[in-house]
XYZ file of C-alpha atoms in Angstrom:
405
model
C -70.027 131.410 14.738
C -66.414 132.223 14.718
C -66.914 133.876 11.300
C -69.351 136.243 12.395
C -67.152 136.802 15.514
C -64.360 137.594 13.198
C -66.906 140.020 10.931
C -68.408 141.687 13.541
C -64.981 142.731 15.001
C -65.005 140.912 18.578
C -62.426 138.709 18.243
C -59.904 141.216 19.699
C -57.177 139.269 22.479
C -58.729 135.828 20.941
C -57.652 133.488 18.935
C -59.644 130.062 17.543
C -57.660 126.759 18.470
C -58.319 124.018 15.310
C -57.581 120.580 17.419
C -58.109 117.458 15.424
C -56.499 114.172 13.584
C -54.086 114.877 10.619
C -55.662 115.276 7.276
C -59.560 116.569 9.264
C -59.074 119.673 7.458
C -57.638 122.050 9.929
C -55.608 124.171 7.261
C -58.458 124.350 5.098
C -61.060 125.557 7.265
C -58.273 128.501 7.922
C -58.664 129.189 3.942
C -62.138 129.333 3.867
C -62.334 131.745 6.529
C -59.994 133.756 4.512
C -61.787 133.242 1.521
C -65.379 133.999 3.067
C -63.944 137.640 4.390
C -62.701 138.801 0.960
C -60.303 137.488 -1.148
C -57.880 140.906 -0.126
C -57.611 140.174 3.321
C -54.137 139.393 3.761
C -53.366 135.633 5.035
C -49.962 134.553 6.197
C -49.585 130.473 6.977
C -46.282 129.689 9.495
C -45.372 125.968 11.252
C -44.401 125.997 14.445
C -41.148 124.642 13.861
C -40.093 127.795 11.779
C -39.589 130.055 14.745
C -36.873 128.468 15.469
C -33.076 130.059 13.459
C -29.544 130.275 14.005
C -30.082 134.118 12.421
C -33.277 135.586 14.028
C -34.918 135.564 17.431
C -38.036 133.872 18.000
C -40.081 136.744 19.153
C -38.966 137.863 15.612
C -40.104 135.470 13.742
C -43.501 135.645 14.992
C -43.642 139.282 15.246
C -42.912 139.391 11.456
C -45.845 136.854 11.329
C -47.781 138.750 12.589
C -46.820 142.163 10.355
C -47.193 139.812 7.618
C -51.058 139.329 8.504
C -51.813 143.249 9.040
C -52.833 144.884 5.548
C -53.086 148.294 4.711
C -54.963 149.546 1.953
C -53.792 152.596 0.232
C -56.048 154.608 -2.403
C -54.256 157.358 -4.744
C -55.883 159.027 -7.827
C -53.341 158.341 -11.356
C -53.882 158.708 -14.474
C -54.153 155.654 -16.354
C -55.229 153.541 -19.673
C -58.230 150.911 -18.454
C -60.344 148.442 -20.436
C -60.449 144.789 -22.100
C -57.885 143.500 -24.133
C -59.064 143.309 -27.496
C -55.331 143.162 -29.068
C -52.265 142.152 -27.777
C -49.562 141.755 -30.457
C -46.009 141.830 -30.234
C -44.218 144.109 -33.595
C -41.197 141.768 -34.507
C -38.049 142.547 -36.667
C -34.871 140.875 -38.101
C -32.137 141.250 -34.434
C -30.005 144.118 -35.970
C -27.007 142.167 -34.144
C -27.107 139.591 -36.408
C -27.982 136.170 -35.718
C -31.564 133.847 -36.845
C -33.047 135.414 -33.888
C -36.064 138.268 -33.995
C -36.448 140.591 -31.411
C -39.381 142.835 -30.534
C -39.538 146.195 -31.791
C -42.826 147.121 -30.311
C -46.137 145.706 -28.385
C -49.585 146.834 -29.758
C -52.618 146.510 -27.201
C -56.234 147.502 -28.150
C -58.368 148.340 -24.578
C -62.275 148.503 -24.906
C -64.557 149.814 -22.665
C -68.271 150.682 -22.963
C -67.575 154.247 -24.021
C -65.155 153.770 -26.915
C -61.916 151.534 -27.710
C -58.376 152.959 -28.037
C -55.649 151.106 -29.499
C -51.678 151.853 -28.005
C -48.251 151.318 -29.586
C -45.900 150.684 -26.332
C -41.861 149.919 -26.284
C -40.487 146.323 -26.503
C -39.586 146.422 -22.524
C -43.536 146.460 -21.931
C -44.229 143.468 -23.501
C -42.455 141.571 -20.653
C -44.838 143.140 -18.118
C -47.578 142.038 -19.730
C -45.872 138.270 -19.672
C -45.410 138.904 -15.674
C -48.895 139.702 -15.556
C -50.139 136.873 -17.916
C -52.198 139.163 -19.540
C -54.321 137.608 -22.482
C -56.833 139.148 -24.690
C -60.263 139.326 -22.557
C -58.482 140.430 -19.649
C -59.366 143.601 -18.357
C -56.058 145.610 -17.187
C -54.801 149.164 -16.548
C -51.354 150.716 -17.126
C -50.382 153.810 -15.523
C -49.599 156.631 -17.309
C -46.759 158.007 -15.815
C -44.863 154.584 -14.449
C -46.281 152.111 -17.002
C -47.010 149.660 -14.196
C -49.309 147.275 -15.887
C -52.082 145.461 -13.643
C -54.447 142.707 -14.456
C -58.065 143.252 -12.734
C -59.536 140.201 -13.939
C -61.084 138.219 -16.705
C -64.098 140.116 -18.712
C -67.418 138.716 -17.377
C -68.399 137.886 -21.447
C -65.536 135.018 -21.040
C -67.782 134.004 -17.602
C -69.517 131.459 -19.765
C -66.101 130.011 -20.809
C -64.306 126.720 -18.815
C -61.112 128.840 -17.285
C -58.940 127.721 -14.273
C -56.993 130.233 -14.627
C -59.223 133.231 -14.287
C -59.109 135.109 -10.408
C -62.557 136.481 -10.858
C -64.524 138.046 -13.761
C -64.969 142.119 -13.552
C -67.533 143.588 -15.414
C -66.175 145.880 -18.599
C -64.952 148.899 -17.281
C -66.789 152.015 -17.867
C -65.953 155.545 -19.262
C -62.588 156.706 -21.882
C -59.831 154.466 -21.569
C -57.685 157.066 -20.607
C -58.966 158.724 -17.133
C -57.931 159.073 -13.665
C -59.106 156.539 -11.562
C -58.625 155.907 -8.078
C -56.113 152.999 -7.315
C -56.060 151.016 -4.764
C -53.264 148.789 -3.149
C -52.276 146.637 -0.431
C -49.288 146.035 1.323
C -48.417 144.566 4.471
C -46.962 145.965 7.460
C -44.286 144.118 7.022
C -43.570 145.435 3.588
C -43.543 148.809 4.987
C -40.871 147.596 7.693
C -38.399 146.137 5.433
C -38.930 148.568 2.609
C -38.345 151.534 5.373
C -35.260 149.678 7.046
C -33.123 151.349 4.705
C -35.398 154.438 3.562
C -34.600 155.829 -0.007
C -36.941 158.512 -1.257
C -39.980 160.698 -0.007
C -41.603 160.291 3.382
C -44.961 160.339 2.107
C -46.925 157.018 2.075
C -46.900 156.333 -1.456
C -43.077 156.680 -1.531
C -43.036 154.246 1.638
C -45.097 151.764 -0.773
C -42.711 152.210 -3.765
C -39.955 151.253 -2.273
C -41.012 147.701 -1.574
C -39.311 146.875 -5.012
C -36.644 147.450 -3.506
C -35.738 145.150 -0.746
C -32.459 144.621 1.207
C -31.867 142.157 4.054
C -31.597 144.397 7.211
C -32.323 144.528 10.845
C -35.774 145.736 11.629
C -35.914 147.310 15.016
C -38.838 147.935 17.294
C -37.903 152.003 17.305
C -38.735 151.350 13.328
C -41.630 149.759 13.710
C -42.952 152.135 16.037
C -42.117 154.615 13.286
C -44.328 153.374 10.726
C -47.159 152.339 13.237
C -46.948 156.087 13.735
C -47.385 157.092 9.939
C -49.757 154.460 9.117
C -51.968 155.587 11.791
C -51.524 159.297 10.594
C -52.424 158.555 7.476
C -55.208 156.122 8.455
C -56.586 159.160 10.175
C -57.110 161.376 7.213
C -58.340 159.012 4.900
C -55.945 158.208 3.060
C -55.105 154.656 4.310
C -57.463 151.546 5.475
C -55.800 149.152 8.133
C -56.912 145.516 6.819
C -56.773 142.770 9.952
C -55.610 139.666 8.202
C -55.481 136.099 9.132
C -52.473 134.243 10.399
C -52.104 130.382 10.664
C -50.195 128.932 13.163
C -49.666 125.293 12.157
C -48.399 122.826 14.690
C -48.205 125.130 17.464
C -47.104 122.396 19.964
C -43.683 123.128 18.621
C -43.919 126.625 20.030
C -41.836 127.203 23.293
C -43.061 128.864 27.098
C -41.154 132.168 25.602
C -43.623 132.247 22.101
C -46.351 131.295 24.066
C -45.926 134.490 26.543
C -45.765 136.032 23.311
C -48.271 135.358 21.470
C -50.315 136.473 25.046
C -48.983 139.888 24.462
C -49.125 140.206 20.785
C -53.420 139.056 20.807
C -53.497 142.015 23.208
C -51.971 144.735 20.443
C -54.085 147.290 18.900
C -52.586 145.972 15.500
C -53.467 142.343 15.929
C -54.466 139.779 12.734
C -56.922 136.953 13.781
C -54.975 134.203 14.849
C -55.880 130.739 14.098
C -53.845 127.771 15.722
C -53.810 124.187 14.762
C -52.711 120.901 16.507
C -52.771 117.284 16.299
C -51.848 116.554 19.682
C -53.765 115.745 22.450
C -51.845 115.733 26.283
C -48.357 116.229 25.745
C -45.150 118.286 27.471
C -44.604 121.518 26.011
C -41.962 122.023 24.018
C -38.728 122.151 25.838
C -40.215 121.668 29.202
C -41.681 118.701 31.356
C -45.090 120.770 32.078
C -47.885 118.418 30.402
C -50.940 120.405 28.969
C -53.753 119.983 27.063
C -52.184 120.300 23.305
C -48.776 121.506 24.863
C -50.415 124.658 24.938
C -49.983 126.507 28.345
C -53.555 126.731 30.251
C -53.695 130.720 29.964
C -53.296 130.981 26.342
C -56.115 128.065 26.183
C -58.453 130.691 28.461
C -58.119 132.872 25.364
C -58.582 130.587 22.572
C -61.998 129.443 21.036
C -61.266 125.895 20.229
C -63.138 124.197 17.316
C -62.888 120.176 17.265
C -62.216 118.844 13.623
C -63.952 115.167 12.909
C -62.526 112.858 10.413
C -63.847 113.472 6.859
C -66.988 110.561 5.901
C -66.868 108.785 3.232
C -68.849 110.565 0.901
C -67.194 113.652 2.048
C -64.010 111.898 0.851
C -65.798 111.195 -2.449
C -67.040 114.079 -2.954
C -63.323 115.855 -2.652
C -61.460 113.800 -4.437
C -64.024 114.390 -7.640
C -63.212 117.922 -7.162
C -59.608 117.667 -7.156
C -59.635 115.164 -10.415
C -61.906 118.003 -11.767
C -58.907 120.338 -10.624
C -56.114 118.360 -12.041
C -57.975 117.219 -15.687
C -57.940 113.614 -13.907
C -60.464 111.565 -15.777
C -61.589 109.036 -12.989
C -63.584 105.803 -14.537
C -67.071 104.979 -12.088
C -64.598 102.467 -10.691
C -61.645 103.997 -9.780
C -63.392 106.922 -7.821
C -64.796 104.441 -5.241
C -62.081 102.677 -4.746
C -59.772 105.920 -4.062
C -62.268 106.962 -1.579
C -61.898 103.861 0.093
C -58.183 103.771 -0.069
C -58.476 107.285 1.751
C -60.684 106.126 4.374
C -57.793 103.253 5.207
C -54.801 105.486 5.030
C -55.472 109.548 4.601
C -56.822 111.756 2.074
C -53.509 113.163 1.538
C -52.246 109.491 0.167
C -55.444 109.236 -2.221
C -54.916 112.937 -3.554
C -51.081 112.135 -4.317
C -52.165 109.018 -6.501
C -54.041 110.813 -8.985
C -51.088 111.957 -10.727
C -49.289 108.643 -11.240
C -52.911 107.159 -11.730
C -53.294 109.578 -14.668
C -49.790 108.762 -15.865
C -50.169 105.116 -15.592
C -53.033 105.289 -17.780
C -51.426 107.146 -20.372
C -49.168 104.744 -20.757
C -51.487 101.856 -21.005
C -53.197 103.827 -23.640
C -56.407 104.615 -21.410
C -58.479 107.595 -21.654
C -59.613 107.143 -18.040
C -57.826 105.986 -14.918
C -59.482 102.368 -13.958
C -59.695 100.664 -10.593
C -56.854 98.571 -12.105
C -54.946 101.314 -12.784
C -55.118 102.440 -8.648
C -54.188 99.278 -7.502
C -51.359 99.110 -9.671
C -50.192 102.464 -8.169
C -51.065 101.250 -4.512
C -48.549 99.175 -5.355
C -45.868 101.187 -6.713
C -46.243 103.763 -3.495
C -46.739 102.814 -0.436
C -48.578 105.239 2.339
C -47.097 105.812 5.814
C -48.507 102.928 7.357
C -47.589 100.507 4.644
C -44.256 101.594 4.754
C -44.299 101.045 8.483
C -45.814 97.653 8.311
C -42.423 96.908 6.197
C -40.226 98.297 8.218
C -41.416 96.117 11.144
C -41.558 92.835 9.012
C -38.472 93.451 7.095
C -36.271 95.818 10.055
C -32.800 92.998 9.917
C -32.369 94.548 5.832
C -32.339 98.142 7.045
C -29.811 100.088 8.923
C -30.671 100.956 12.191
């Protein structure tokens, strides 16, 4: 319900409360929301505890939160060199400087589309773009022609067949010459426009604004200059040559947030540039935060009027199952028909965080016993080694005259 509330764009001075136990999932619902309204939208994940600095003001902090969460989406036509790596081979030579050492003289890429193929000879400082980008051959990329700004799209959909972690998304292989003008697109956040204008070097135009985000530089940002690019941004919204993109922001452990965030946060849900705010808790009636005023989730009663709040239950136990044989999957954990039950069971007594976190030294264990698979042995034995947070507070109660106190 909240979803389509989100999609349909009547969420405006809202914001959707997540109250449950640690470890019910909270964050991750966040995520999926994220994920289910486009893997673009911009999402931006704060604690409650960070607004608080010896260096910047609170309202700060969360108004650069909240900048953070805006997008903006800006489309420009270049000329550029698209298509699937076919070839990517790095020309090496004897170091002319002496030395055992080879350097590279030269990077040769081959790019395929479903017109033609073309193959380019680039200079040595490419080939450490394409190592930023982790390009491989079946990637589908572009370079610009003029800046040689090298971009991976995705992974070819002929490699969708293939087992790849790695891979963002497949694209399908692009279509016409490899070298064309195409019609870029790019997002930034408001916040990027802020600090990269905070210090402005260059044009005024908005794709000079978005170039000089390489460039940043620890400086004040001040409401006037915020103003100032809410100004631009909405001129250039306004003829098309901009998209504003209303992002997500997390709130985690918002208890910690003070009376002043809270009034806040009441103003900021009432902007015109406003993400969709999503705030979590694992409290139930407590003060809040710097105050003796008790409230429902230390959360004052007028910011709760605005807030749709979504209850989290505690995970079953085939839910538990289920996710930690997803997150072996994830991690190349090979889990024996033993071991799996017996994590889920070890997550139902403690958390799902614990179980997650033994799956590692489970897998190491293992190795080192010369197993292929981690055994229900091979748990216990790390149940042992690490203890969980109520394990380690059982000891601490039987065994409090050997610590320091």
């Amino acid at each position: 319900v909240a979803l389509e509330l989100i999609r349909c764009k009547k969420m405006s001075g809202r914001a959707i409360l997540m109250v449950g136990a640690p470890g019910s999932g909270k964050t991750a619902i966040a995520h999926a929301i994220t994920m289910e309204l486009g893997t673009r939208v911009p999402f931006c994940v704060v604690s409650g505890s960070e607004v608080y600095s010896a260096e910047i003001k609170k309202a700060e902090v969360l108004m650069e939160a909240f900048r953070r969460a805006i997008g903006l989406r800006v489309k420009e036509t270049k000329e550029v060199y698209e298509g699937e790596v076919t070839e990517l081979s790095p020309e090496e030579a004897v170091n002319p400087l002496g030395g055992l050492g080879k350097s590279i003289q030269s990077v040769v890429v081959s790019l395929k589309t479903t017109k033609g193929s073309k193959q380019l000879k680039m200079e040595p400082s490419m080939y450490e773009l394409f190592v930023r980008e982790r390009v491989a051959v079946g990637d589908v990329i572009y370079i610009e022609a003029n800046s040689g700004a090298v971009k991976r799209v995705g992974r070819s959909d002929s490699y969708a067949t293939e087992f790849d972690l790695e891979a963002e998304e497949y694209v399908p292989l692009p279509k016409g010459d490899v070298h064309k003008k195409k019609e870029i697109v790019q997002d930034v956040s408001l916040h990027d426009l802020d600090a990269a204008n905070a210090q402005p070097q260059g044009g005024k135009d908005i794709m000079s604004i978005v170039n000089q985000i390489t460039r940043p530089r620890k400086t004040e940002i001040t409401d006037k200059l915020r103003a100032e690019v809410n100004k631009v941004v909405a001129r250039y919204v306004e003829q098309g040559v901009a998209e504003l993109v209303p992002g997500v922001l997390c709130i985690d452990e918002v208890h910690m947030l003070d009376l002043d965030c809270f009034a806040y946060l009441n103003r900021a849900l009432e902007s015109n540039l406003a993400p969709i705010v999503i705030l979590a808790t694992n409290r139930g009636m407590c003060d809040i935060y710097g105050t003796e005023l008790r409230s429902p989730h230390g959360i004052p009663v007028d910011l709760l009027d605005r807030c749709l709040i979504v209850r989290t239950q505690p995970y079953t136990l085939e839910e538990i199952t289920q996710i930690i044989a997803i997150r072996a999957d994830v991690e190349q954990v090979a889990l024996s028909d033993d071991a799996l039950p017996l994590l889920a069971e070890t997550a139902a007594k403690t958390s799902l965080r614990y179980a997650i976190q033994l799956l590692t030294p489970c897998q190491i264990l293992a190795a080192s016993c010369g197993q292929e698979k981690v055994s229900a042995g091979t748990v216990q034995q790390a149940r042992a080694l690490f203890y969980d947070a109520k394990a380690s507070a059982r000891v601490l109660l039987e065994k409090s005259s050997d610590f320091i106190s």
